[in-house]
């Protein structure tokens, strides 16, 4: 019975390591989804000249799953478009849905193209989206490298901690 308890404690430590590792990979998925969504938006604006309210509605379906809550929030705020600046609505949607998943700097990078949407010509809007898309592509790659490197460490530390605790308890 004691050995079974020791095994369970070791597995619990490994589970905590796996949980942290999963959080690292979730960040990679979020950053990659942001990059893809910004690329889709850019294509919609440059190729079809899609207005922002219609674009927000389309992106609810077309965007990667991780970004759909952002576009749902943005679409829900489109009724206030005449009273509020598009950049402010974009920022509110980003803060509501992505603030916990992004650093402050990343959130600022996401909000930057929002200032151009609906205010400038299509090419300038596309350029702003492309700058943000490049940033998030690079951030996703850096997060991927970190997840590979640090994910193993989390798993090893969790398992080792569980094993040490099991030894102490025996």
Coordinates of N, CA and C in Angstrom, one line a residue:
X1 N 0.8 -1.2 0.0 CA 0.0 0.0 0.0 C 0.9 1.3 0.0
X2 N 2.0 1.2 0.7 CA 2.9 2.4 0.8 C 3.5 2.6 -0.6
X3 N 3.8 1.5 -1.3 CA 4.5 1.7 -2.6 C 3.5 2.2 -3.6
X4 N 2.2 1.8 -3.5 CA 1.2 2.4 -4.4 C 1.1 3.9 -4.1
X5 N 1.1 4.3 -2.9 CA 1.0 5.7 -2.5 C 2.2 6.4 -3.1
X6 N 3.4 5.8 -3.0 CA 4.6 6.5 -3.6 C 4.5 6.6 -5.1
X7 N 4.0 5.6 -5.7 CA 3.8 5.7 -7.2 C 2.8 6.8 -7.5
X8 N 1.7 6.9 -6.8 CA 0.7 8.0 -7.0 C 1.3 9.4 -6.8
X9 N 2.1 9.5 -5.8 CA 2.8 10.8 -5.5 C 3.7 11.2 -6.6
X10 N 4.5 10.2 -7.1 CA 5.4 10.5 -8.3 C 4.6 10.9 -9.5
X11 N 3.5 10.2 -9.8 CA 2.7 10.5 -10.9 C 2.0 11.9 -10.8
X12 N 1.6 12.2 -9.6 CA 1.1 13.6 -9.4 C 2.1 14.6 -9.7
X13 N 3.3 14.4 -9.3 CA 4.4 15.4 -9.6 C 4.6 15.5 -11.1
X14 N 4.5 14.3 -11.8 CA 4.7 14.3 -13.3 C 3.5 15.1 -13.9
X15 N 2.3 14.9 -13.3 CA 1.1 15.5 -13.8 C 1.2 17.0 -13.7
X16 N 1.8 17.5 -12.6 CA 2.0 19.0 -12.5 C 3.0 19.5 -13.6
X17 N 4.0 18.7 -13.8 CA 4.9 19.1 -14.9 C 4.3 19.1 -16.2
X18 N 3.4 18.1 -16.5 CA 2.7 18.1 -17.8 C 1.8 19.3 -17.9
X19 N 1.2 19.7 -16.8 CA 0.2 20.8 -16.8 C 1.0 22.1 -17.3
X20 N 2.2 22.3 -16.7 CA 3.0 23.5 -17.0 C 3.4 23.4 -18.5
X21 N 3.8 22.3 -18.9 CA 4.2 22.1 -20.3 C 3.0 22.4 -21.2
X22 N 1.8 21.9 -20.9 CA 0.7 22.2 -21.7 C 0.4 23.7 -21.8
X23 N 0.6 24.4 -20.7 CA 0.4 25.9 -20.7 C 1.4 26.6 -21.7
X24 N 2.6 26.0 -21.8 CA 3.5 26.6 -22.8 C 3.1 26.4 -24.2
X25 N 2.5 25.2 -24.4 CA 2.1 24.9 -25.8 C 0.8 25.6 -26.1
X26 N 0.0 25.9 -25.1 CA -1.3 26.7 -25.3 C -0.9 28.1 -25.8
X27 N 0.2 28.6 -25.2 CA 0.7 29.9 -25.6 C 1.1 29.9 -27.1
X28 N 1.8 28.9 -27.5 CA 2.2 28.8 -28.9 C 1.0 28.7 -29.8
X29 N 0.0 28.0 -29.4 CA -1.2 27.9 -30.2 C -1.9 29.3 -30.3
X30 N -2.0 30.0 -29.2 CA -2.6 31.3 -29.2 C -1.8 32.3 -30.2
X31 N -0.5 32.3 -30.0 CA 0.3 33.3 -30.9 C 0.2 32.9 -32.3
X32 N 0.2 31.6 -32.6 CA 0.1 31.1 -34.0 C -1.3 31.5 -34.6
X33 N -2.3 31.3 -33.8 CA -3.7 31.7 -34.2 C -3.8 33.2 -34.5
X34 N -3.2 34.0 -33.6 CA -3.2 35.4 -33.8 C -2.6 35.8 -35.2
X35 N -1.4 35.2 -35.5 CA -0.7 35.4 -36.7 C -1.6 35.0 -37.9
X36 N -2.2 33.9 -37.9 CA -3.1 33.4 -38.9 C -4.3 34.3 -39.1
X37 N -4.9 34.7 -38.0 CA -6.1 35.6 -38.1 C -5.8 37.0 -38.7
X38 N -4.6 37.5 -38.3 CA -4.2 38.8 -38.8 C -3.9 38.7 -40.3
X39 N -3.4 37.6 -40.7 CA -3.1 37.3 -42.2 C -4.5 37.2 -42.9
X40 N -5.4 36.5 -42.4 CA -6.7 36.4 -43.0 C -7.4 37.8 -43.1
X41 N -7.3 38.6 -42.1 CA -7.9 39.9 -42.1 C -7.3 40.8 -43.2
X42 N -6.0 40.7 -43.2 CA -5.3 41.5 -44.2 C -5.7 41.2 -45.6
X43 N -5.9 39.9 -45.9 CA -6.4 39.4 -47.2 C -7.8 39.9 -47.5
X44 N -8.6 39.9 -46.5 CA -10.0 40.3 -46.7 C -10.0 41.8 -47.0
X45 N -9.2 42.6 -46.3 CA -9.2 44.0 -46.5 C -8.6 44.4 -47.8
X46 N -7.5 43.8 -48.2 CA -6.9 44.2 -49.4 C -7.6 43.6 -50.7
X47 N -8.1 42.4 -50.6 CA -8.7 41.8 -51.8 C -10.1 42.1 -52.0
X48 N -10.9 42.2 -50.9 CA -12.3 42.4 -51.0 C -12.8 43.8 -50.5
X49 N -11.9 44.5 -49.8 CA -12.2 45.8 -49.2 C -13.4 45.7 -48.3
X50 N -13.3 44.6 -47.5 CA -14.4 44.3 -46.5 C -14.4 45.3 -45.4
X51 N -15.6 46.0 -45.2 CA -15.7 46.9 -44.1 C -15.6 46.2 -42.7
X52 N -15.2 46.9 -41.7 CA -14.9 46.3 -40.4 C -16.0 45.5 -39.8
X53 N -17.2 46.1 -39.8 CA -18.3 45.3 -39.1 C -18.5 43.9 -39.8
X54 N -18.5 43.9 -41.2 CA -18.6 42.7 -41.9 C -17.4 41.8 -41.7
X55 N -16.3 42.4 -41.6 CA -15.0 41.6 -41.4 C -15.1 40.9 -40.1
X56 N -15.5 41.6 -39.0 CA -15.6 41.0 -37.7 C -16.5 39.8 -37.7
X57 N -17.6 40.0 -38.4 CA -18.6 38.8 -38.5 C -18.0 37.7 -39.3
X58 N -17.3 37.9 -40.3 CA -16.7 36.8 -41.1 C -15.6 36.1 -40.3
X59 N -14.9 36.9 -39.6 CA -13.7 36.3 -38.9 C -14.2 35.4 -37.7
X60 N -15.4 35.6 -37.2 CA -16.0 34.7 -36.2 C -16.0 33.2 -36.7
X61 N -16.2 33.1 -38.0 CA -16.2 31.7 -38.6 C -14.9 31.3 -39.2
X62 N -14.2 32.3 -39.8 CA -13.0 31.9 -40.6 C -11.7 31.9 -39.7
X63 N -11.7 32.6 -38.6 CA -10.4 32.6 -37.8 C -10.2 31.3 -37.1
X64 N -9.0 31.0 -36.7 CA -8.7 29.8 -35.9 C -9.5 29.8 -34.6
X65 N -9.8 28.7 -34.1 CA -10.6 28.5 -33.0 C -10.2 29.4 -31.8
X66 N -8.9 29.5 -31.5 CA -8.4 30.3 -30.4 C -8.7 31.7 -30.5
X67 N -9.0 32.2 -31.7 CA -9.2 33.6 -31.9 C -10.7 34.0 -32.1
X68 N -11.6 33.0 -32.1 CA -13.0 33.3 -32.3 C -13.6 34.1 -31.2
X69 N -13.3 33.8 -29.9 CA -13.9 34.7 -28.9 C -13.5 36.2 -29.1
X70 N -12.3 36.4 -29.5 CA -11.9 37.8 -29.8 C -12.8 38.4 -30.9
X71 N -13.0 37.7 -31.9 CA -13.9 38.3 -33.0 C -15.3 38.3 -32.7
X72 N -15.8 37.4 -31.8 CA -17.2 37.5 -31.3 C -17.4 38.8 -30.5
X73 N -16.4 39.0 -29.6 CA -16.4 40.2 -28.8 C -16.4 41.5 -29.7
X74 N -15.5 41.5 -30.7 CA -15.4 42.6 -31.6 C -16.7 42.8 -32.3
X75 N -17.2 41.7 -32.8 CA -18.5 41.8 -33.6 C -19.6 42.3 -32.8
X76 N -19.7 41.9 -31.5 CA -20.7 42.4 -30.6 C -20.6 43.9 -30.3
X77 N -19.5 44.4 -30.5 CA -19.3 45.9 -30.2 C -19.5 46.7 -31.4
X78 N -19.7 46.1 -32.6 CA -19.8 46.9 -33.8 C -21.0 47.9 -33.8
X79 N -22.0 47.6 -33.0 CA -23.1 48.5 -32.9 C -22.7 49.9 -32.5
X80 N -21.6 50.0 -31.7 CA -21.1 51.3 -31.2 C -20.1 51.9 -32.1
X81 N -20.0 51.4 -33.3 CA -18.9 51.9 -34.2 C -19.0 53.4 -34.5
X82 N -20.2 53.9 -34.7 CA -20.3 55.3 -35.0 C -19.9 56.2 -33.8
X83 N -20.2 55.7 -32.6 CA -20.0 56.5 -31.4 C -18.5 56.3 -30.9
X84 N -18.0 55.2 -31.1 CA -16.6 54.8 -30.6 C -15.7 54.7 -31.8
X85 N -14.4 55.0 -31.6 CA -13.4 54.7 -32.6 C -13.2 53.2 -32.8
X86 N -12.9 52.8 -34.0 CA -12.6 51.4 -34.2 C -11.5 50.8 -33.4
X87 N -10.4 51.7 -33.2 CA -9.3 51.2 -32.4 C -9.7 51.0 -30.9
X88 N -10.6 51.7 -30.4 CA -11.0 51.5 -29.0 C -11.8 50.2 -28.9
X89 N -12.7 50.0 -29.9 CA -13.5 48.8 -29.9 C -12.5 47.5 -30.0
X90 N -11.5 47.6 -30.9 CA -10.6 46.6 -31.0 C -9.8 46.3 -29.7
X91 N -9.4 47.4 -29.1 CA -8.7 47.3 -27.8 C -9.5 46.6 -26.7
X92 N -10.8 47.0 -26.6 CA -11.7 46.5 -25.6 C -11.9 45.0 -25.9
X93 N -12.1 44.6 -27.1 CA -12.2 43.1 -27.4 C -11.0 42.4 -27.1
X94 N -9.8 42.9 -27.4 CA -8.5 42.3 -27.1 C -8.3 42.1 -25.6
X95 N -8.6 43.2 -24.8 CA -8.5 43.1 -23.4 C -9.4 42.2 -22.7
X96 N -10.7 42.1 -23.3 CA -11.7 41.2 -22.7 C -11.3 39.7 -22.9
X97 N -10.7 39.4 -24.1 CA -10.6 38.0 -24.5 C -9.1 37.5 -24.4
X98 N -8.1 38.4 -24.6 CA -6.8 37.9 -24.7 C -5.8 38.4 -23.7
X99 N -6.2 39.3 -22.8 CA -5.3 39.9 -21.9 C -4.6 38.9 -20.9
X100 N -5.3 37.8 -20.6 CA -4.7 36.8 -19.7 C -3.7 35.9 -20.5
X101 N -3.8 35.9 -21.8 CA -2.9 35.0 -22.5 C -1.7 35.7 -23.2
X102 N -1.7 37.0 -23.2 CA -0.6 37.7 -23.8 C 0.1 38.6 -22.8
X103 N 1.3 38.9 -23.1 CA 2.0 39.9 -22.2 C 1.5 41.3 -22.6
X104 N 1.8 42.2 -21.8 CA 1.4 43.6 -22.0 C 2.0 44.1 -23.4
X105 N 3.2 43.8 -23.7 CA 3.8 44.2 -24.9 C 3.1 43.5 -26.1
X106 N 2.8 42.3 -26.0 CA 2.1 41.6 -27.1 C 0.7 42.2 -27.3
X107 N 0.0 42.5 -26.2 CA -1.3 43.1 -26.3 C -1.2 44.5 -27.0
X108 N -0.2 45.2 -26.7 CA 0.0 46.5 -27.3 C 0.3 46.3 -28.8
X109 N 1.0 45.3 -29.2 CA 1.3 44.9 -30.6 C 0.0 44.6 -31.3
X110 N -0.9 43.9 -30.6 CA -2.2 43.5 -31.2 C -3.1 44.7 -31.4
X111 N -3.0 45.6 -30.4 CA -3.9 46.8 -30.5 C -3.4 47.8 -31.5
X112 N -2.2 47.8 -31.9 CA -1.6 48.8 -32.9 C -2.4 48.8 -34.2
X113 N -2.6 47.6 -34.8 CA -3.4 47.7 -36.1 C -4.8 48.1 -35.9
X114 N -5.4 47.9 -34.8 CA -6.7 48.4 -34.5 C -6.9 49.9 -34.7
X115 N -5.8 50.6 -34.5 CA -5.9 52.1 -34.6 C -6.0 52.4 -36.1
X116 N -5.5 51.6 -37.0 CA -5.6 51.9 -38.4 C -6.9 51.4 -39.1
X117 N -7.5 50.4 -38.5 CA -8.7 49.8 -39.1 C -9.9 50.9 -39.2
X118 N -10.4 51.0 -40.3 CA -11.6 51.9 -40.6 C -11.2 53.3 -40.6
X119 N -9.9 53.7 -40.5 CA -9.5 55.1 -40.4 C -8.7 55.4 -41.7
X120 N -7.9 54.5 -42.2 CA -7.0 54.7 -43.3 C -7.4 53.9 -44.5
X121 N -6.7 54.2 -45.6 CA -6.9 53.4 -46.8 C -6.6 51.9 -46.6
X122 N -7.1 51.1 -47.5 CA -7.0 49.7 -47.4 C -5.5 49.3 -47.3
X123 N -4.7 49.9 -48.1 CA -3.2 49.5 -48.1 C -2.6 49.8 -46.8
X124 N -2.9 50.9 -46.2 CA -2.3 51.3 -44.9 C -2.8 50.3 -43.8
X125 N -4.1 50.0 -43.9 CA -4.7 49.0 -42.9 C -4.0 47.6 -43.1
X126 N -3.8 47.2 -44.3 CA -3.1 46.0 -44.6 C -1.6 46.0 -44.1
X127 N -1.0 47.1 -44.2 CA 0.4 47.2 -43.8 C 0.5 47.1 -42.2
X128 N -0.5 47.7 -41.5 CA -0.5 47.7 -40.1 C -0.8 46.2 -39.6
X129 N -1.7 45.6 -40.3 CA -2.0 44.1 -40.0 C -0.8 43.3 -40.3
X130 N -0.1 43.6 -41.4 CA 1.1 42.7 -41.7 C 2.2 42.9 -40.7
X131 N 2.4 44.1 -40.2 CA 3.5 44.3 -39.2 C 3.1 43.5 -37.9
X132 N 1.9 43.5 -37.5 CA 1.4 42.8 -36.3 C 1.5 41.3 -36.6
X133 N 1.2 40.9 -37.8 CA 1.2 39.4 -38.2 C 2.7 38.9 -38.1
X134 N 3.6 39.7 -38.6 CA 5.0 39.3 -38.6 C 5.5 39.2 -37.1
X135 N 5.1 40.2 -36.3 CA 5.5 40.1 -34.9 C 5.0 38.9 -34.3
X136 N 3.7 38.5 -34.5 CA 3.1 37.3 -33.8 C 3.7 36.0 -34.4
X137 N 4.1 36.0 -35.7 CA 4.7 34.9 -36.3 C 6.1 34.6 -35.6
X138 N 6.8 35.7 -35.4 CA 8.1 35.6 -34.7 C 7.9 35.2 -33.2
X139 N 6.9 35.8 -32.6 CA 6.6 35.5 -31.2 C 6.2 34.0 -31.0
X140 N 5.4 33.5 -32.0 CA 5.0 32.1 -31.9 C 6.2 31.2 -32.1
X141 N 7.1 31.5 -33.0 CA 8.3 30.7 -33.1 C 9.2 30.7 -31.9
X142 N 9.4 31.8 -31.3 CA 10.1 31.9 -30.0 C 9.4 31.1 -28.9
X143 N 8.1 31.2 -28.9 CA 7.4 30.5 -27.8 C 7.5 29.0 -28.1
X144 N 7.5 28.6 -29.3 CA 7.7 27.2 -29.7 C 9.0 26.6 -29.2
X145 N 10.1 27.4 -29.5 CA 11.4 27.0 -29.0 C 11.5 26.9 -27.5
X146 N 10.8 27.9 -26.8 CA 10.8 27.9 -25.4 C 10.0 26.7 -24.9
X147 N 8.9 26.4 -25.5 CA 8.1 25.2 -25.1 C 8.8 23.9 -25.2
X148 N 9.6 23.8 -26.3 CA 10.3 22.5 -26.5 C 11.4 22.4 -25.4
X149 N 12.1 23.5 -25.2 CA 13.3 23.5 -24.3 C 12.8 23.4 -22.8
X150 N 11.9 24.3 -22.4 CA 11.4 24.4 -21.1 C 10.4 23.3 -20.7
X151 N 9.6 22.8 -21.7 CA 8.6 21.8 -21.4 C 9.2 20.5 -20.9
X152 N 10.4 20.1 -21.4 CA 11.1 19.0 -20.9 C 11.5 19.2 -19.4
X153 N 12.0 20.4 -19.1 CA 12.4 20.7 -17.8 C 11.3 20.6 -16.8
X154 N 10.1 21.2 -17.2 CA 8.9 21.1 -16.3 C 8.6 19.7 -16.0
X155 N 8.6 18.9 -17.0 CA 8.2 17.5 -16.9 C 9.2 16.7 -16.0
X156 N 10.5 17.0 -16.2 CA 11.5 16.4 -15.4 C 11.5 16.8 -13.9
X157 N 11.3 18.1 -13.7 CA 11.2 18.7 -12.4 C 10.0 18.1 -11.6
X158 N 8.9 18.1 -12.3 CA 7.7 17.6 -11.7 C 7.8 16.1 -11.3
X159 N 8.4 15.3 -12.1 CA 8.6 13.9 -11.8 C 9.6 13.7 -10.7
X160 N 10.7 14.5 -10.8 CA 11.7 14.4 -9.7 C 11.2 14.8 -8.4
X161 N 10.4 15.9 -8.4 CA 9.8 16.4 -7.1 C 8.9 15.3 -6.5
X162 N 8.1 14.8 -7.4 CA 7.2 13.7 -6.9 C 7.9 12.5 -6.4
X163 N 9.0 12.1 -7.1 CA 9.8 11.0 -6.6 C 10.5 11.3 -5.3
X164 N 11.0 12.5 -5.1 CA 11.7 12.8 -3.8 C 10.6 12.8 -2.7
X165 N 9.5 13.4 -3.0 CA 8.4 13.4 -1.9 C 8.0 11.9 -1.6
X166 N 8.0 11.1 -2.6 CA 7.6 9.7 -2.3 C 8.7 9.0 -1.5
X167 N 9.9 9.3 -1.7 CA 11.0 8.7 -0.9 C 11.0 9.2 0.5
X168 N 10.7 10.5 0.7 CA 10.6 11.0 2.0 C 9.4 10.4 2.8
X169 N 8.3 10.1 2.1 CA 7.1 9.6 2.7 C 7.3 8.1 3.0
X170 N 8.2 7.4 2.3 CA 8.4 6.0 2.6 C 9.2 5.8 3.8

